[in-house]
Amino acid sequence: MGKADFLSPKAIANRIKSKGLQKLRWYCQMCQKQCRDENGFKCHCMSESHQRQLLLASEDPQQFMDYFSDEFKNEFLELLRRRFGTKRVHNNIVYNEYISHREHIHMNATQWETLTDFTKWLGREGLCKVDETPKGWYMQYIDRDPETIRRQQELEKKKKQDLDDEEKTAKFIEEQVRRGMVTTEQEAPVFTEFSRENEDEKVAFNLGKGASTSGVTSKAGSLGPSALKTIGTGTVKRKESSHSSSQKKEKKKKSALDEIMEIEEQKKKTARTDYWLQPEIIVKVVTKKLGDKYHKRKAVVKEVIDKYTAVVKMVDSGDRLRLDQAHLETVIPAPGKRVRILNGGYRGNEGVLDCIDEKSFSATITIDSGPLKGRKLEGIQYEDISKLA
């Protein structure tokens, strides 16, 4: 019987059947050929090409097994590094994703009989961190790439530097509070209880020339207009002096508080990092390496890996991609829409976009949640905010 024509229904059905995964029992690893049924596999085993391949393998079977083992190991580790990074993951999840590819190397052609043996071997060789749990074996890829190690060292150094800055600021604030408490204790008046040794003794006031020391009754009669004027003036002066001293105290306290607030605001403006990715924000793909299908298309960040890499879901097609933050940019919505702050001291806060200043490439935002709710932020740069999904 001749072969079906290219556009005939039978030929189209055969091509559809050959696209997906087939049964492993009808796959010849030596010839790397997949058969669709038992009859096809039987015919393949009787073919001249298969017999010739078996003769080549019988001369040095260890060479072929080592080749397939190396291919399986390299492809498995590449998938683990690219898809999961340094995250701890179940080995069966990685294996199921690996065998979903139609042209993968089957494990029965390698030196490992089971997935557990392969997982233990990875742990012994130092390629992965493996541990056994009641749910099975888990693995974690050990990334020894010099670029990755350098980036991790830079992140640790920056994190340590940020912690040192925070400690310095905390010590400065503590010193200011301590100085304020000492000043308040020194300036606070000390009040004592009035006491007399003799209860029958009368109280006398000596107010100068116009006053008498004989007693309270005689004093009132002998006081002249000048003495009353002097007493009134002295009372007003004492009130004014006490009022001015209280104003000076308030000014001192207010200046210290203002200084602390200014330091905190300055810290918020300068507390910037070189990474800005956050989950559940809308971004735009700017790289051309993926083709026109994804270039200038919008996507939603679903997961952030190692601060610089994001797993995004395309808005149009729903495809999932793993991209570096250098291949993405933020999306500025229309005024009135909600955004998230991605960098600076207000990182992580969400608010409403009030207006946009196209000349300075900045925006004005009002925070609508959290402890800073209602605060209005001006001069936020475009690259520091993005639209919420």
Tab-separated table of C-alpha atoms in Angstrom:
chain	number	residue	atom	x	y	z
A	1	MET	CA	0.000	0.000	0.000
A	2	GLY	CA	1.442	3.363	-1.031
A	3	LYS	CA	2.057	6.324	1.244
A	4	ALA	CA	-0.855	8.717	1.736
A	5	ASP	CA	-0.791	12.075	-0.024
A	6	PHE	CA	0.470	15.108	1.875
A	7	LEU	CA	-2.936	16.841	2.237
A	8	SER	CA	-5.058	13.703	2.535
A	9	PRO	CA	-7.035	13.158	5.763
A	10	LYS	CA	-4.957	10.107	6.622
A	11	ALA	CA	-1.668	11.972	6.245
A	12	ILE	CA	-2.975	14.855	8.369
A	13	ALA	CA	-4.118	12.383	11.062
A	14	ASN	CA	-0.710	10.723	11.079
A	15	ARG	CA	1.054	14.039	11.589
A	16	ILE	CA	-1.296	14.981	14.445
A	17	LYS	CA	-0.654	11.638	16.151
A	18	SER	CA	3.118	11.983	15.855
A	19	LYS	CA	3.204	15.422	17.528
A	20	GLY	CA	2.510	14.514	21.140
A	21	LEU	CA	4.129	12.122	23.592
A	22	GLN	CA	3.886	8.412	22.837
A	23	LYS	CA	4.194	5.317	24.983
A	24	LEU	CA	7.675	4.620	26.330
A	25	ARG	CA	7.374	0.900	25.587
A	26	TRP	CA	7.397	1.706	21.840
A	27	TYR	CA	10.444	4.017	21.930
A	28	CYS	CA	13.910	2.914	20.727
A	29	GLN	CA	16.531	4.963	22.552
A	30	MET	CA	19.398	3.563	20.523
A	31	CYS	CA	17.869	4.760	17.246
A	32	GLN	CA	16.011	7.620	18.991
A	33	LYS	CA	12.823	6.675	17.160
A	34	GLN	CA	9.289	6.728	18.576
A	35	CYS	CA	6.718	4.259	17.244
A	36	ARG	CA	2.978	4.788	17.604
A	37	ASP	CA	1.906	1.190	18.218
A	38	GLU	CA	3.185	-2.311	18.819
A	39	ASN	CA	3.165	-3.245	15.138
A	40	GLY	CA	5.289	-0.213	14.230
A	41	PHE	CA	7.792	-1.012	16.970
A	42	LYS	CA	8.019	-4.618	15.787
A	43	CYS	CA	8.688	-3.504	12.230
A	44	HIS	CA	11.355	-1.102	13.461
A	45	CYS	CA	13.149	-3.840	15.418
A	46	MET	CA	13.275	-5.976	12.268
A	47	SER	CA	14.636	-3.148	10.137
A	48	GLU	CA	18.202	-3.129	8.846
A	49	SER	CA	19.063	0.238	10.438
A	50	HIS	CA	18.080	-0.992	13.906
A	51	GLN	CA	20.129	-4.195	13.512
A	52	ARG	CA	23.151	-2.191	12.387
A	53	GLN	CA	22.801	0.162	15.378
A	54	LEU	CA	22.655	-2.811	17.737
A	55	LEU	CA	25.873	-4.199	16.289
A	56	LEU	CA	27.605	-0.861	16.894
A	57	ALA	CA	26.318	-0.730	20.469
A	58	SER	CA	27.417	-4.303	21.223
A	59	GLU	CA	31.032	-3.416	20.458
A	60	ASP	CA	31.239	-0.871	23.327
A	61	PRO	CA	27.958	-0.689	25.308
A	62	GLN	CA	29.545	1.346	28.153
A	63	GLN	CA	30.383	4.183	25.772
A	64	PHE	CA	26.763	4.542	24.663
A	65	MET	CA	25.491	4.354	28.263
A	66	ASP	CA	27.947	7.051	29.390
A	67	TYR	CA	26.884	9.275	26.489
A	68	PHE	CA	23.175	8.971	27.315
A	69	SER	CA	23.897	9.449	31.038
A	70	ASP	CA	25.821	12.681	30.413
A	71	GLU	CA	23.108	13.997	28.109
A	72	PHE	CA	20.387	13.183	30.647
A	73	LYS	CA	22.336	14.797	33.508
A	74	ASN	CA	23.155	17.987	31.556
A	75	GLU	CA	19.597	18.512	30.280
A	76	PHE	CA	18.069	17.771	33.698
A	77	LEU	CA	20.378	20.223	35.512
A	78	GLU	CA	19.873	22.887	32.834
A	79	LEU	CA	16.103	22.631	33.294
A	80	LEU	CA	16.482	22.747	37.087
A	81	ARG	CA	18.721	25.843	36.903
A	82	ARG	CA	16.654	27.702	34.299
A	83	ARG	CA	13.187	26.890	35.605
A	84	PHE	CA	13.617	26.745	39.383
A	85	GLY	CA	16.959	28.484	40.045
A	86	THR	CA	18.211	27.856	43.586
A	87	LYS	CA	14.757	27.124	45.018
A	88	ARG	CA	14.071	23.887	46.905
A	89	VAL	CA	11.754	21.709	44.801
A	90	HIS	CA	10.466	18.121	44.717
A	91	ASN	CA	12.490	15.946	42.336
A	92	ASN	CA	9.359	14.426	40.769
A	93	ILE	CA	8.118	17.891	39.708
A	94	VAL	CA	11.360	18.562	37.831
A	95	TYR	CA	11.337	15.089	36.252
A	96	ASN	CA	7.729	15.417	35.013
A	97	GLU	CA	8.575	18.733	33.387
A	98	TYR	CA	11.698	17.224	31.827
A	99	ILE	CA	9.934	14.232	30.244
A	100	SER	CA	7.190	16.471	28.826
A	101	HIS	CA	9.645	17.295	26.038
A	102	ARG	CA	9.221	14.780	23.222
A	103	GLU	CA	12.921	14.420	22.384
A	104	HIS	CA	14.185	13.828	25.930
A	105	ILE	CA	16.662	11.126	26.967
A	106	HIS	CA	14.880	8.263	28.746
A	107	MET	CA	16.204	7.175	32.108
A	108	ASN	CA	16.203	3.462	31.182
A	109	ALA	CA	19.093	4.237	28.797
A	110	THR	CA	21.270	5.743	31.561
A	111	GLN	CA	23.288	4.310	34.434
A	112	TRP	CA	20.553	5.176	36.943
A	113	GLU	CA	17.631	2.821	37.355
A	114	THR	CA	15.306	5.102	39.337
A	115	LEU	CA	14.842	8.819	39.939
A	116	THR	CA	15.772	8.319	43.604
A	117	ASP	CA	19.159	6.872	42.620
A	118	PHE	CA	19.763	9.825	40.313
A	119	THR	CA	18.797	12.302	43.071
A	120	LYS	CA	21.181	10.663	45.563
A	121	TRP	CA	23.948	10.741	42.959
A	122	LEU	CA	23.456	14.488	42.452
A	123	GLY	CA	23.820	14.981	46.202
A	124	ARG	CA	26.997	12.878	46.401
A	125	GLU	CA	28.583	14.743	43.483
A	126	GLY	CA	27.835	18.125	45.076
A	127	LEU	CA	25.690	19.321	42.172
A	128	CYS	CA	22.556	19.742	44.313
A	129	LYS	CA	21.501	19.844	47.950
A	130	VAL	CA	19.160	16.890	48.493
A	131	ASP	CA	17.112	15.875	51.532
A	132	GLU	CA	14.539	13.184	52.170
A	133	THR	CA	11.134	13.980	53.688
A	134	PRO	CA	7.955	11.958	54.265
A	135	LYS	CA	6.698	13.426	50.976
A	136	GLY	CA	9.753	12.273	49.019
A	137	TRP	CA	13.103	13.638	47.914
A	138	TYR	CA	13.704	17.377	47.502
A	139	MET	CA	16.583	18.983	45.636
A	140	GLN	CA	18.114	22.464	45.457
A	141	TYR	CA	20.467	23.496	42.666
A	142	ILE	CA	23.914	24.801	43.688
A	143	ASP	CA	24.810	27.644	41.347
A	144	ARG	CA	28.593	27.983	40.977
A	145	ASP	CA	28.499	30.492	38.131
A	146	PRO	CA	31.092	33.257	38.838
A	147	GLU	CA	28.669	35.967	37.706
A	148	THR	CA	25.968	34.705	40.064
A	149	ILE	CA	28.420	34.453	42.955
A	150	ARG	CA	29.637	37.996	42.279
A	151	ARG	CA	26.062	39.304	42.228
A	152	GLN	CA	25.255	37.568	45.529
A	153	GLN	CA	28.371	39.030	47.134
A	154	GLU	CA	27.404	42.515	45.954
A	155	LEU	CA	23.895	42.059	47.363
A	156	GLU	CA	25.264	40.923	50.730
A	157	LYS	CA	27.676	43.862	50.804
A	158	LYS	CA	24.894	46.335	49.980
A	159	LYS	CA	22.618	44.762	52.582
A	160	LYS	CA	25.346	45.088	55.222
A	161	GLN	CA	25.906	48.715	54.235
A	162	ASP	CA	22.165	49.461	54.550
A	163	LEU	CA	22.143	47.865	58.000
A	164	ASP	CA	25.121	50.013	59.055
A	165	ASP	CA	23.306	53.161	57.863
A	166	GLU	CA	20.197	52.170	59.805
A	167	GLU	CA	22.236	51.571	62.961
A	168	LYS	CA	23.921	54.993	62.610
A	169	THR	CA	20.537	56.695	62.195
A	170	ALA	CA	19.100	54.816	65.186
A	171	LYS	CA	22.068	55.866	67.351
A	172	PHE	CA	21.686	59.488	66.227
A	173	ILE	CA	17.973	59.498	67.084
A	174	GLU	CA	18.687	57.901	70.479
A	175	GLU	CA	21.318	60.583	71.193
A	176	GLN	CA	18.873	63.362	70.267
A	177	VAL	CA	16.185	61.891	72.525
A	178	ARG	CA	18.675	61.567	75.399
A	179	ARG	CA	19.768	65.199	74.992
A	180	GLY	CA	16.143	66.329	74.952
A	181	MET	CA	15.417	64.438	78.161
A	182	VAL	CA	18.485	65.937	79.907
A	183	THR	CA	17.527	69.480	78.823
A	184	THR	CA	13.971	69.004	80.068
A	185	GLU	CA	15.180	67.735	83.454
A	186	GLN	CA	17.548	70.684	83.863
A	187	GLU	CA	14.982	73.352	82.970
A	188	ALA	CA	12.060	71.877	84.924
A	189	PRO	CA	11.223	74.030	88.022
A	190	VAL	CA	11.351	72.417	91.470
A	191	PHE	CA	8.337	73.134	93.716
A	192	THR	CA	8.550	72.750	97.546
A	193	GLU	CA	5.865	72.854	100.197
A	194	PHE	CA	5.482	76.115	102.167
A	195	SER	CA	5.979	75.598	105.912
A	196	ARG	CA	6.236	77.894	109.013
A	197	GLU	CA	7.861	77.146	112.357
A	198	ASN	CA	5.362	79.279	114.348
A	199	GLU	CA	1.707	79.099	113.307
A	200	ASP	CA	0.882	82.499	115.027
A	201	GLU	CA	3.539	84.376	113.119
A	202	LYS	CA	2.242	86.672	110.376
A	203	VAL	CA	3.619	86.697	106.840
A	204	ALA	CA	5.515	89.895	105.910
A	205	PHE	CA	6.713	91.069	102.467
A	206	ASN	CA	9.580	93.503	101.944
A	207	LEU	CA	8.856	95.397	98.697
A	208	GLY	CA	11.319	98.271	99.100
A	209	LYS	CA	10.722	101.880	100.188
A	210	GLY	CA	6.929	101.957	99.997
A	211	ALA	CA	6.432	98.700	101.937
A	212	SER	CA	6.338	97.989	105.659
A	213	THR	CA	7.634	94.887	107.470
A	214	SER	CA	5.187	95.117	110.351
A	215	GLY	CA	2.620	92.726	108.922
A	216	VAL	CA	0.049	92.035	106.293
A	217	THR	CA	-2.551	94.469	107.699
A	218	SER	CA	-0.199	97.406	108.113
A	219	LYS	CA	1.414	96.690	104.751
A	220	ALA	CA	-1.821	97.123	102.818
A	221	GLY	CA	-2.459	100.476	104.384
A	222	SER	CA	1.028	101.850	103.868
A	223	LEU	CA	1.412	100.916	100.229
A	224	GLY	CA	1.390	103.882	97.900
A	225	PRO	CA	0.527	104.171	94.207
A	226	SER	CA	4.168	103.857	93.238
A	227	ALA	CA	4.507	100.613	95.172
A	228	LEU	CA	1.373	99.153	93.570
A	229	LYS	CA	2.676	100.191	90.202
A	230	THR	CA	5.991	98.527	90.944
A	231	ILE	CA	4.258	95.342	92.077
A	232	GLY	CA	2.087	95.241	88.938
A	233	THR	CA	5.053	95.845	86.669
A	234	GLY	CA	7.072	93.139	88.398
A	235	THR	CA	4.178	90.684	87.998
A	236	VAL	CA	3.848	91.442	84.274
A	237	LYS	CA	7.597	91.084	83.766
A	238	ARG	CA	7.638	87.737	85.554
A	239	LYS	CA	4.752	86.522	83.379
A	240	GLU	CA	6.473	87.703	80.210
A	241	SER	CA	9.756	86.063	81.176
A	242	SER	CA	8.028	82.764	81.992
A	243	HIS	CA	6.121	82.924	78.686
A	244	SER	CA	9.306	83.612	76.684
A	245	SER	CA	11.164	80.750	78.414
A	246	SER	CA	8.313	78.335	77.573
A	247	GLN	CA	8.443	79.506	73.943
A	248	LYS	CA	12.206	78.864	73.870
A	249	LYS	CA	11.630	75.337	75.212
A	250	GLU	CA	9.033	74.661	72.532
A	251	LYS	CA	11.382	76.014	69.861
A	252	LYS	CA	14.199	73.776	71.090
A	253	LYS	CA	11.990	70.698	71.157
A	254	LYS	CA	10.482	71.537	67.778
A	255	SER	CA	13.871	72.081	66.147
A	256	ALA	CA	15.166	68.688	67.369
A	257	LEU	CA	12.027	66.939	66.113
A	258	ASP	CA	12.210	68.754	62.794
A	259	GLU	CA	15.834	67.724	62.450
A	260	ILE	CA	14.957	64.056	63.006
A	261	MET	CA	12.058	64.264	60.518
A	262	GLU	CA	14.287	65.904	57.923
A	263	ILE	CA	16.863	63.119	58.336
A	264	GLU	CA	14.168	60.468	57.913
A	265	GLU	CA	12.777	62.171	54.796
A	266	GLN	CA	16.275	62.515	53.338
A	267	LYS	CA	16.890	58.839	54.044
A	268	LYS	CA	13.657	57.888	52.271
A	269	LYS	CA	14.724	59.884	49.205
A	270	THR	CA	18.198	58.330	49.063
A	271	ALA	CA	17.254	54.740	50.040
A	272	ARG	CA	17.346	53.407	46.485
A	273	THR	CA	18.367	49.977	45.200
A	274	ASP	CA	19.355	48.639	41.789
A	275	TYR	CA	16.415	46.191	41.731
A	276	TRP	CA	12.726	47.141	41.481
A	277	LEU	CA	10.707	44.044	40.499
A	278	GLN	CA	7.635	43.240	42.628
A	279	PRO	CA	4.792	40.732	42.170
A	280	GLU	CA	1.382	41.679	40.747
A	281	ILE	CA	2.514	44.707	38.739
A	282	ILE	CA	2.115	45.292	35.015
A	283	VAL	CA	5.323	45.651	32.991
A	284	LYS	CA	6.276	45.933	29.327
A	285	VAL	CA	8.710	43.642	27.484
A	286	VAL	CA	11.358	45.773	25.755
A	287	THR	CA	13.810	43.154	24.493
A	288	LYS	CA	13.767	42.173	20.802
A	289	LYS	CA	15.432	38.795	21.354
A	290	LEU	CA	12.063	37.091	21.810
A	291	GLY	CA	10.705	38.338	18.477
A	292	ASP	CA	7.810	40.602	17.568
A	293	LYS	CA	5.349	38.325	19.355
A	294	TYR	CA	6.442	39.664	22.768
A	295	HIS	CA	8.197	42.944	21.921
A	296	LYS	CA	6.399	45.981	23.419
A	297	ARG	CA	3.727	43.676	24.886
A	298	LYS	CA	2.406	43.968	28.437
A	299	ALA	CA	2.743	41.255	31.046
A	300	VAL	CA	1.949	40.651	34.732
A	301	VAL	CA	4.765	39.770	37.143
A	302	LYS	CA	3.779	36.532	38.892
A	303	GLU	CA	6.998	35.706	40.754
A	304	VAL	CA	10.304	37.425	41.545
A	305	ILE	CA	13.455	35.252	41.685
A	306	ASP	CA	16.686	36.542	43.272
A	307	LYS	CA	15.394	40.153	43.072
A	308	TYR	CA	16.551	40.602	39.443
A	309	THR	CA	14.546	37.941	37.571
A	310	ALA	CA	10.769	37.755	37.095
A	311	VAL	CA	8.364	35.067	35.934
A	312	VAL	CA	5.793	37.009	33.882
A	313	LYS	CA	2.504	36.057	32.265
A	314	MET	CA	1.731	37.756	28.968
A	315	VAL	CA	-1.578	39.633	28.973
A	316	ASP	CA	-2.438	38.802	25.347
A	317	SER	CA	-1.391	35.168	24.934
A	318	GLY	CA	-1.119	33.964	28.539
A	319	ASP	CA	2.411	32.601	27.912
A	320	ARG	CA	4.774	32.417	30.877
A	321	LEU	CA	8.312	33.743	30.445
A	322	ARG	CA	11.329	34.149	32.700
A	323	LEU	CA	13.000	37.506	32.042
A	324	ASP	CA	15.634	39.709	33.619
A	325	GLN	CA	14.585	43.163	34.838
A	326	ALA	CA	16.825	44.713	32.141
A	327	HIS	CA	14.369	43.347	29.541
A	328	LEU	CA	11.347	44.958	31.246
A	329	GLU	CA	10.131	48.467	31.988
A	330	THR	CA	7.383	49.957	34.137
A	331	VAL	CA	3.910	50.930	32.863
A	332	ILE	CA	2.406	54.327	33.783
A	333	PRO	CA	-1.446	54.253	33.877
A	334	ALA	CA	-3.901	57.087	33.378
A	335	PRO	CA	-4.529	59.476	36.319
A	336	GLY	CA	-6.937	57.990	38.829
A	337	LYS	CA	-5.590	54.443	38.513
A	338	ARG	CA	-3.788	52.601	41.325
A	339	VAL	CA	-0.011	52.169	41.233
A	340	ARG	CA	2.705	50.677	43.419
A	341	ILE	CA	5.963	52.387	44.407
A	342	LEU	CA	8.910	50.176	43.409
A	343	ASN	CA	11.957	52.069	44.687
A	344	GLY	CA	13.037	54.601	47.279
A	345	GLY	CA	12.005	54.990	50.904
A	346	TYR	CA	8.298	54.473	50.131
A	347	ARG	CA	8.904	51.120	48.374
A	348	GLY	CA	5.940	48.744	48.581
A	349	ASN	CA	3.271	51.410	49.259
A	350	GLU	CA	0.249	51.570	46.990
A	351	GLY	CA	-1.672	54.654	46.006
A	352	VAL	CA	-3.628	56.555	43.364
A	353	LEU	CA	-1.934	58.416	40.518
A	354	ASP	CA	-3.068	62.060	40.755
A	355	CYS	CA	-1.230	63.705	37.870
A	356	ILE	CA	1.811	63.424	35.601
A	357	ASP	CA	4.508	66.029	34.914
A	358	GLU	CA	5.773	65.244	31.406
A	359	LYS	CA	8.565	67.834	31.565
A	360	SER	CA	10.304	66.318	34.594
A	361	PHE	CA	9.139	62.728	33.882
A	362	SER	CA	7.622	62.504	37.345
A	363	ALA	CA	4.222	61.894	38.936
A	364	THR	CA	2.217	62.871	42.010
A	365	ILE	CA	0.768	60.023	44.090
A	366	THR	CA	-1.563	59.861	47.090
A	367	ILE	CA	-1.030	56.799	49.302
A	368	ASP	CA	-4.390	55.127	50.004
A	369	SER	CA	-3.434	52.285	52.348
A	370	GLY	CA	-1.197	51.446	55.286
A	371	PRO	CA	0.093	53.724	58.065
A	372	LEU	CA	0.968	56.482	55.553
A	373	LYS	CA	-2.588	56.643	54.163
A	374	GLY	CA	-3.433	60.109	52.889
A	375	ARG	CA	0.164	61.258	52.395
A	376	LYS	CA	0.778	63.026	49.094
A	377	LEU	CA	4.086	62.338	47.330
A	378	GLU	CA	5.367	64.635	44.606
A	379	GLY	CA	8.244	64.193	42.154
A	380	ILE	CA	8.131	60.373	41.996
A	381	GLN	CA	10.043	59.295	38.875
A	382	TYR	CA	8.401	57.169	36.166
A	383	GLU	CA	10.765	54.223	36.711
A	384	ASP	CA	9.850	54.079	40.431
A	385	ILE	CA	6.123	53.317	39.927
A	386	SER	CA	4.111	50.849	37.878
A	387	LYS	CA	0.476	50.020	37.314
A	388	LEU	CA	-1.121	47.387	39.558
A	389	ALA	CA	-2.523	44.245	37.950
